[in-house]
PDB file of C-alpha atoms in Angstrom:
ATOM      1  CA  ARG A 721       0.000   0.000   0.000  1.00 44.00           C
ATOM      2  CA  GLU A 722       2.820   2.430   0.870  1.00 44.00           C
ATOM      3  CA  VAL A 723       4.587   1.730  -2.433  1.00 43.00           C
ATOM      4  CA  TRP A 724       1.323   2.311  -4.329  1.00 45.00           C
ATOM      5  CA  LEU A 725       0.636   5.590  -2.534  1.00 46.00           C
ATOM      6  CA  LYS A 726       4.207   6.748  -3.094  1.00 47.00           C
ATOM      7  CA  PHE A 727       4.009   5.970  -6.817  1.00 44.00           C
ATOM      8  CA  THR A 728       0.572   7.471  -7.423  1.00 48.00           C
ATOM      9  CA  ASN A 729       0.487  10.114  -4.675  1.00 50.00           C
ATOM     10  CA  THR A 730      -3.245   9.346  -4.441  1.00 49.00           C
ATOM     11  CA  GLU A 731      -3.637   9.893  -0.698  1.00 50.00           C
ATOM     12  CA  ASP A 732      -3.266  13.683  -0.812  1.00 60.00           C
ATOM     13  CA  GLY A 733      -2.334  14.472  -4.414  1.00 75.00           C
ATOM     14  CA  LEU A 734      -5.329  12.911  -6.138  1.00 81.00           C
ATOM     15  CA  PRO A 735      -8.070  14.852  -4.283  1.00 84.00           C
ATOM     16  CA  HIS A 736      -6.127  18.071  -4.831  1.00 83.00           C
ATOM     17  CA  LEU A 737      -5.613  17.304  -8.521  1.00 87.00           C
ATOM     18  CA  LEU A 738      -9.301  16.475  -9.034  1.00 89.00           C
ATOM     19  CA  ARG A 739     -10.453  19.624  -7.293  1.00 89.00           C
ATOM     20  CA  GLU A 740      -8.091  21.881  -9.200  1.00 90.00           C
ATOM     21  CA  LEU A 741      -8.747  20.242 -12.582  1.00 92.00           C
ATOM     22  CA  PHE A 742     -12.371  21.327 -12.329  1.00 92.00           C
ATOM     23  CA  ARG A 743     -11.690  24.685 -10.666  1.00 92.00           C
ATOM     24  CA  HIS A 744      -8.498  25.900 -12.368  1.00 93.00           C
ATOM     25  CA  PRO A 745      -7.606  23.374 -15.100  1.00 95.00           C
ATOM     26  CA  ALA A 746      -5.281  25.697 -17.038  1.00 95.00           C
ATOM     27  CA  ARG A 747      -3.248  26.494 -13.924  1.00 94.00           C
ATOM     28  CA  VAL A 748      -2.909  22.817 -12.966  1.00 93.00           C
ATOM     29  CA  CYS A 749      -1.689  21.894 -16.450  1.00 93.00           C
ATOM     30  CA  ARG A 750       0.807  24.756 -16.405  1.00 93.00           C
ATOM     31  CA  HIS A 751       2.120  23.610 -13.010  1.00 91.00           C
ATOM     32  CA  MET A 752       2.516  20.071 -14.326  1.00 89.00           C
ATOM     33  CA  LEU A 753       4.498  21.173 -17.365  1.00 90.00           C
ATOM     34  CA  GLU A 754       6.660  23.469 -15.237  1.00 88.00           C
ATOM     35  CA  GLY A 755       7.573  20.565 -12.951  1.00 84.00           C
ATOM     36  CA  LYS A 756       5.536  21.760  -9.942  1.00 83.00           C
ATOM     37  CA  ARG A 757       3.971  18.338  -9.366  1.00 76.00           C
ATOM     38  CA  LYS A 758       4.586  17.717  -5.655  1.00 76.00           C
ATOM     39  CA  ARG A 759       1.062  18.646  -4.609  1.00 79.00           C
ATOM     40  CA  TYR A 760      -0.586  16.587  -7.353  1.00 81.00           C
ATOM     41  CA  SER A 761      -1.068  12.942  -8.224  1.00 80.00           C
ATOM     42  CA  ASN A 762       1.237  11.391 -10.808  1.00 83.00           C
ATOM     43  CA  PRO A 763      -0.306  12.388 -14.199  1.00 84.00           C
ATOM     44  CA  LEU A 764       0.212   8.957 -15.774  1.00 85.00           C
ATOM     45  CA  SER A 765      -1.331   7.242 -12.747  1.00 86.00           C
ATOM     46  CA  PHE A 766      -4.244   9.670 -12.895  1.00 89.00           C
ATOM     47  CA  VAL A 767      -4.961   8.836 -16.546  1.00 89.00           C
ATOM     48  CA  LEU A 768      -4.689   5.090 -15.889  1.00 88.00           C
ATOM     49  CA  LEU A 769      -6.972   5.306 -12.847  1.00 90.00           C
ATOM     50  CA  THR A 770      -9.650   7.304 -14.668  1.00 91.00           C
ATOM     51  CA  ALA A 771      -9.375   5.057 -17.716  1.00 89.00           C
ATOM     52  CA  GLY A 772      -9.815   1.960 -15.559  1.00 89.00           C
ATOM     53  CA  LEU A 773     -12.757   3.437 -13.671  1.00 91.00           C
ATOM     54  CA  SER A 774     -14.536   4.652 -16.811  1.00 90.00           C
ATOM     55  CA  SER A 775     -13.940   1.311 -18.562  1.00 87.00           C
ATOM     56  CA  ALA A 776     -15.419  -0.582 -15.610  1.00 89.00           C
ATOM     57  CA  LEU A 777     -18.453   1.692 -15.427  1.00 89.00           C
ATOM     58  CA  ASN A 778     -18.913   1.560 -19.192  1.00 85.00           C
ATOM     59  CA  TYR A 779     -18.900  -2.239 -18.993  1.00 83.00           C
ATOM     60  CA  TRP A 780     -21.423  -2.088 -16.150  1.00 85.00           C
ATOM     61  CA  ALA A 781     -23.638   0.244 -18.200  1.00 81.00           C
ATOM     62  CA  CYS A 782     -23.683  -2.126 -21.180  1.00 75.00           C
ATOM     63  CA  THR A 783     -23.979  -5.566 -19.573  1.00 71.00           C
ATOM     64  CA  ARG A 784     -27.033  -7.572 -18.606  1.00 56.00           C
ATOM     65  CA  GLY A 785     -29.554  -5.557 -16.629  1.00 55.00           C
ATOM     66  CA  GLY A 786     -28.973  -2.364 -18.594  1.00 55.00           C
ATOM     67  CA  THR A 787     -31.020  -1.335 -21.609  1.00 55.00           C
ATOM     68  CA  LEU A 788     -27.957  -1.554 -23.870  1.00 57.00           C
ATOM     69  CA  ALA A 789     -27.891  -5.306 -23.235  1.00 59.00           C
ATOM     70  CA  ALA A 790     -31.411  -5.661 -24.624  1.00 60.00           C
ATOM     71  CA  GLU A 791     -32.609  -5.616 -28.222  1.00 63.00           C
ATOM     72  CA  ALA A 792     -32.445  -2.367 -30.170  1.00 63.00           C
ATOM     73  CA  PRO A 793     -35.259  -0.009 -29.092  1.00 63.00           C
ATOM     74  CA  ALA A 794     -37.568   1.598 -31.635  1.00 67.00           C
ATOM     75  CA  THR A 795     -35.650   4.894 -31.423  1.00 67.00           C
ATOM     76  CA  ILE A 796     -32.405   3.337 -32.756  1.00 70.00           C
ATOM     77  CA  ASP A 797     -32.101   1.207 -35.895  1.00 73.00           C
ATOM     78  CA  ALA A 798     -30.317  -2.138 -35.847  1.00 73.00           C
ATOM     79  CA  TYR A 799     -27.183  -0.888 -37.633  1.00 73.00           C
ATOM     80  CA  GLN A 800     -26.710   1.982 -35.157  1.00 75.00           C
ATOM     81  CA  TRP A 801     -27.318  -0.444 -32.293  1.00 74.00           C
ATOM     82  CA  GLN A 802     -24.560  -2.715 -33.568  1.00 77.00           C
ATOM     83  CA  PHE A 803     -22.262   0.297 -33.860  1.00 78.00           C
ATOM     84  CA  ILE A 804     -22.955   1.181 -30.204  1.00 77.00           C
ATOM     85  CA  GLY A 805     -21.983  -2.368 -29.241  1.00 76.00           C
ATOM     86  CA  PHE A 806     -18.839  -2.096 -31.361  1.00 78.00           C
ATOM     87  CA  MET A 807     -17.891   1.204 -29.675  1.00 78.00           C
ATOM     88  CA  ASN A 808     -18.390  -0.288 -26.225  1.00 75.00           C
ATOM     89  CA  GLN A 809     -16.368  -3.380 -27.128  1.00 75.00           C
ATOM     90  CA  TRP A 810     -13.391  -1.253 -28.201  1.00 76.00           C
ATOM     91  CA  PHE A 811     -13.839   1.427 -25.532  1.00 77.00           C
ATOM     92  CA  ASN A 812     -10.261   1.232 -24.195  1.00 75.00           C
ATOM     93  CA  VAL A 813      -8.702   1.351 -27.663  1.00 77.00           C
ATOM     94  CA  ILE A 814     -10.782   4.406 -28.596  1.00 82.00           C
ATOM     95  CA  LEU A 815      -9.850   6.065 -25.330  1.00 80.00           C
ATOM     96  CA  PHE A 816      -6.083   5.629 -25.662  1.00 80.00           C
ATOM     97  CA  CYS A 817      -6.055   6.486 -29.370  1.00 84.00           C
ATOM     98  CA  SER A 818      -7.897   9.754 -28.762  1.00 90.00           C
ATOM     99  CA  ILE A 819      -5.197  11.164 -26.441  1.00 92.00           C
ATOM    100  CA  PRO A 820      -2.274  11.157 -28.942  1.00 94.00           C
ATOM    101  CA  VAL A 821      -4.628  12.394 -31.684  1.00 93.00           C
ATOM    102  CA  ASN A 822      -5.771  15.253 -29.458  1.00 94.00           C
ATOM    103  CA  ALA A 823      -2.148  16.021 -28.540  1.00 96.00           C
ATOM    104  CA  LEU A 824      -1.081  16.072 -32.186  1.00 96.00           C
ATOM    105  CA  LEU A 825      -3.885  18.490 -33.071  1.00 95.00           C
ATOM    106  CA  SER A 826      -3.164  20.846 -30.170  1.00 96.00           C
ATOM    107  CA  TYR A 827       0.550  20.727 -31.043  1.00 96.00           C
ATOM    108  CA  TRP A 828      -0.327  21.772 -34.607  1.00 95.00           C
ATOM    109  CA  LEU A 829      -2.776  24.465 -33.507  1.00 95.00           C
ATOM    110  CA  TYR A 830      -0.484  25.975 -30.852  1.00 96.00           C
ATOM    111  CA  LYS A 831       2.943  25.257 -32.328  1.00 93.00           C
ATOM    112  CA  ARG A 832       4.053  28.877 -31.935  1.00 92.00           C
ATOM    113  CA  HIS A 833       3.712  28.635 -28.155  1.00 93.00           C
ATOM    114  CA  GLY A 834       6.859  26.514 -27.960  1.00 91.00           C
ATOM    115  CA  TYR A 835       5.566  23.344 -26.258  1.00 94.00           C
ATOM    116  CA  ASN A 836       6.803  20.046 -27.655  1.00 95.00           C
ATOM    117  CA  TYR A 837       4.602  17.049 -28.488  1.00 96.00           C
ATOM    118  CA  ALA A 838       5.366  15.252 -25.198  1.00 94.00           C
ATOM    119  CA  GLU A 839       4.131  18.297 -23.264  1.00 94.00           C
ATOM    120  CA  HIS A 840       0.966  18.414 -25.353  1.00 96.00           C
ATOM    121  CA  LEU A 841       0.548  14.716 -24.616  1.00 94.00           C
ATOM    122  CA  MET A 842       0.661  15.399 -20.878  1.00 94.00           C
ATOM    123  CA  LEU A 843      -1.696  18.369 -21.210  1.00 95.00           C
ATOM    124  CA  ASN A 844      -4.291  16.406 -23.155  1.00 95.00           C
ATOM    125  CA  GLY A 845      -3.849  13.333 -20.969  1.00 93.00           C
ATOM    126  CA  LEU A 846      -4.774  15.352 -17.890  1.00 94.00           C
ATOM    127  CA  LEU A 847      -7.785  16.898 -19.608  1.00 94.00           C
ATOM    128  CA  ARG A 848      -8.868  13.522 -20.954  1.00 93.00           C
ATOM    129  CA  GLY A 849      -8.664  12.063 -17.456  1.00 92.00           C
ATOM    130  CA  ALA A 850     -10.940  14.824 -16.162  1.00 93.00           C
ATOM    131  CA  SER A 851     -13.384  14.311 -19.035  1.00 93.00           C
ATOM    132  CA  LEU A 852     -13.468  10.579 -18.272  1.00 92.00           C
ATOM    133  CA  LEU A 853     -14.660  11.352 -14.757  1.00 92.00           C
ATOM    134  CA  LEU A 854     -17.426  13.365 -16.386  1.00 93.00           C
ATOM    135  CA  PHE A 855     -18.219  10.347 -18.558  1.00 92.00           C
ATOM    136  CA  CYS A 856     -18.519   8.226 -15.409  1.00 93.00           C
ATOM    137  CA  ALA A 857     -21.382  10.460 -14.289  1.00 93.00           C
ATOM    138  CA  PHE A 858     -23.244   9.567 -17.494  1.00 92.00           C
ATOM    139  CA  THR A 859     -22.918   5.777 -17.142  1.00 90.00           C
ATOM    140  CA  PRO A 860     -26.079   5.349 -14.982  1.00 91.00           C
ATOM    141  CA  LEU A 861     -28.026   7.154 -17.725  1.00 90.00           C
ATOM    142  CA  LEU A 862     -26.477   4.890 -20.364  1.00 84.00           C
ATOM    143  CA  ARG A 863     -27.429   1.820 -18.332  1.00 83.00           C
ATOM    144  CA  TRP A 864     -31.016   2.703 -17.460  1.00 85.00           C
ATOM    145  CA  TYR A 865     -31.927   4.869 -20.457  1.00 83.00           C
ATOM    146  CA  GLY A 866     -29.825   3.279 -23.193  1.00 76.00           C
ATOM    147  CA  ASP A 867     -32.461   4.025 -25.842  1.00 78.00           C
ATOM    148  CA  LEU A 868     -31.284   7.656 -25.565  1.00 84.00           C
ATOM    149  CA  TRP A 869     -27.637   6.654 -26.011  1.00 80.00           C
ATOM    150  CA  PHE A 870     -26.944   9.191 -28.757  1.00 83.00           C
ATOM    151  CA  THR A 871     -28.560  11.953 -26.696  1.00 90.00           C
ATOM    152  CA  TRP A 872     -26.440  11.264 -23.605  1.00 91.00           C
ATOM    153  CA  ILE A 873     -23.251  10.897 -25.639  1.00 89.00           C
ATOM    154  CA  GLY A 874     -24.087  14.097 -27.512  1.00 92.00           C
ATOM    155  CA  ILE A 875     -24.475  16.011 -24.250  1.00 95.00           C
ATOM    156  CA  TYR A 876     -21.235  14.496 -22.963  1.00 93.00           C
ATOM    157  CA  PHE A 877     -19.379  15.548 -26.125  1.00 92.00           C
ATOM    158  CA  VAL A 878     -20.677  19.122 -25.779  1.00 95.00           C
ATOM    159  CA  LEU A 879     -19.433  19.275 -22.181  1.00 95.00           C
ATOM    160  CA  TRP A 880     -16.111  17.673 -23.179  1.00 94.00           C
ATOM    161  CA  ILE A 881     -15.611  20.195 -25.991  1.00 95.00           C
ATOM    162  CA  GLY A 882     -16.522  23.069 -23.674  1.00 96.00           C
ATOM    163  CA  TYR A 883     -14.081  21.901 -21.000  1.00 96.00           C
ATOM    164  CA  PHE A 884     -11.193  21.502 -23.449  1.00 96.00           C
ATOM    165  CA  THR A 885     -11.961  24.844 -25.118  1.00 96.00           C
ATOM    166  CA  PHE A 886     -12.070  26.695 -21.797  1.00 96.00           C
ATOM    167  CA  THR A 887      -8.795  25.111 -20.655  1.00 96.00           C
ATOM    168  CA  TYR A 888      -6.970  25.682 -23.934  1.00 97.00           C
ATOM    169  CA  MET A 889      -7.880  29.358 -23.897  1.00 96.00           C
ATOM    170  CA  GLY A 890      -6.662  29.711 -20.324  1.00 96.00           C
ATOM    171  CA  PHE A 891      -3.525  27.656 -20.772  1.00 96.00           C
ATOM    172  CA  PHE A 892      -2.382  29.272 -24.025  1.00 95.00           C
ATOM    173  CA  ARG A 893      -3.782  32.680 -23.006  1.00 94.00           C
ATOM    174  CA  THR A 894      -5.771  33.242 -26.194  1.00 93.00           C
ATOM    175  CA  ARG A 895      -8.687  35.641 -26.479  1.00 91.00           C
ATOM    176  CA  GLY A 896     -11.360  36.749 -28.894  1.00 93.00           C
ATOM    177  CA  VAL A 897     -13.172  34.901 -31.669  1.00 95.00           C
ATOM    178  CA  SER A 898      -9.949  33.532 -33.186  1.00 93.00           C
ATOM    179  CA  GLY A 899      -8.917  32.144 -29.781  1.00 95.00           C
ATOM    180  CA  ILE A 900     -12.294  30.427 -29.343  1.00 95.00           C
ATOM    181  CA  VAL A 901     -12.231  28.950 -32.845  1.00 96.00           C
ATOM    182  CA  ARG A 902      -8.689  27.613 -32.399  1.00 95.00           C
ATOM    183  CA  ALA A 903      -9.520  26.133 -29.004  1.00 96.00           C
ATOM    184  CA  LEU A 904     -12.665  24.503 -30.402  1.00 95.00           C
ATOM    185  CA  LEU A 905     -10.831  22.898 -33.294  1.00 95.00           C
ATOM    186  CA  GLY A 906      -8.750  20.574 -31.076  1.00 94.00           C
ATOM    187  CA  PRO A 907     -11.552  18.592 -29.391  1.00 94.00           C
ATOM    188  CA  VAL A 908     -13.968  18.875 -32.334  1.00 95.00           C
ATOM    189  CA  LEU A 909     -11.456  17.509 -34.847  1.00 94.00           C
ATOM    190  CA  THR A 910     -10.464  14.767 -32.387  1.00 93.00           C
ATOM    191  CA  ILE A 911     -14.078  13.625 -32.074  1.00 90.00           C
ATOM    192  CA  LEU A 912     -14.602  13.769 -35.843  1.00 92.00           C
ATOM    193  CA  LEU A 913     -11.379  11.902 -36.675  1.00 92.00           C
ATOM    194  CA  VAL A 914     -11.701   9.188 -34.016  1.00 88.00           C
ATOM    195  CA  ASN A 915     -15.409   8.587 -34.639  1.00 84.00           C
ATOM    196  CA  SER A 916     -14.927   8.584 -38.420  1.00 88.00           C
ATOM    197  CA  ALA A 917     -12.187   5.987 -37.995  1.00 86.00           C
ATOM    198  CA  MET A 918     -14.478   3.893 -35.784  1.00 84.00           C
ATOM    199  CA  TRP A 919     -17.357   4.130 -38.295  1.00 82.00           C
ATOM    200  CA  LEU A 920     -14.955   3.063 -41.053  1.00 85.00           C
ATOM    201  CA  LEU A 921     -13.616   0.104 -39.065  1.00 82.00           C
ATOM    202  CA  PHE A 922     -17.125  -0.889 -38.037  1.00 81.00           C
ATOM    203  CA  GLY A 923     -18.255  -0.721 -41.665  1.00 80.00           C
ATOM    204  CA  ILE A 924     -15.368  -2.967 -42.736  1.00 79.00           C
ATOM    205  CA  PHE A 925     -16.006  -5.533 -39.963  1.00 74.00           C
ATOM    206  CA  HIS A 926     -19.757  -5.370 -40.554  1.00 69.00           C
ATOM    207  CA  PHE A 927     -19.322  -5.928 -44.320  1.00 66.00           C
ATOM    208  CA  ARG A 928     -16.858  -8.812 -43.826  1.00 60.00           C
ATOM    209  CA  PHE A 929     -19.127 -10.475 -41.261  1.00 56.00           C
ATOM    210  CA  PHE A 930     -22.224 -10.374 -43.428  1.00 53.00           C
ATOM    211  CA  THR A 931     -20.465 -11.335 -46.653  1.00 53.00           C
ATOM    212  CA  SER A 932     -18.770 -14.309 -44.996  1.00 53.00           C
ATOM    213  CA  SER A 933     -21.937 -15.584 -43.273  1.00 50.00           C
TER     214      SER A 933
END
């Protein structure tokens, strides 16, 4: 237990990190990149913990007893229902692929600010960890009201985009319409790219399955 706490700094650092990520996310990320990490949990441990928790809750939301485990409701067609199952099956892969994609986009958008790709990776990893905690709050809705899956995920994406946009603007100290547009592009393009890739992969697997059967 002592080794675990020393590695993760979860006893005191994690509560402080969680509180500050939702109160002053830009300041926390700046502290992390400047090496002022003593008061916070290890960033890698934080991402792994939130990823594990969200994966477990996502599994709970989609297994027997939840509406996603039942047949497709009238509000969602069979193809979309299969895509939802595909997304849930590859949840961890989607999660870990989205972080480097997000980091690459923010590196491209804010290249003039002088941060390297590894620093953008840490920045986006921290923000992704915070957004995963937000996702955890949606899992009861996904379990009990799975017929509104696209609605809940849509609301989650809006909140995720808003959180990233707000933090980017604070972290990179950008203002005005151009600052908002640039900050929006990172999370929006990440969602579009990752989801387009998942739709493409699902289409390929779906086509191969039905042509081979």
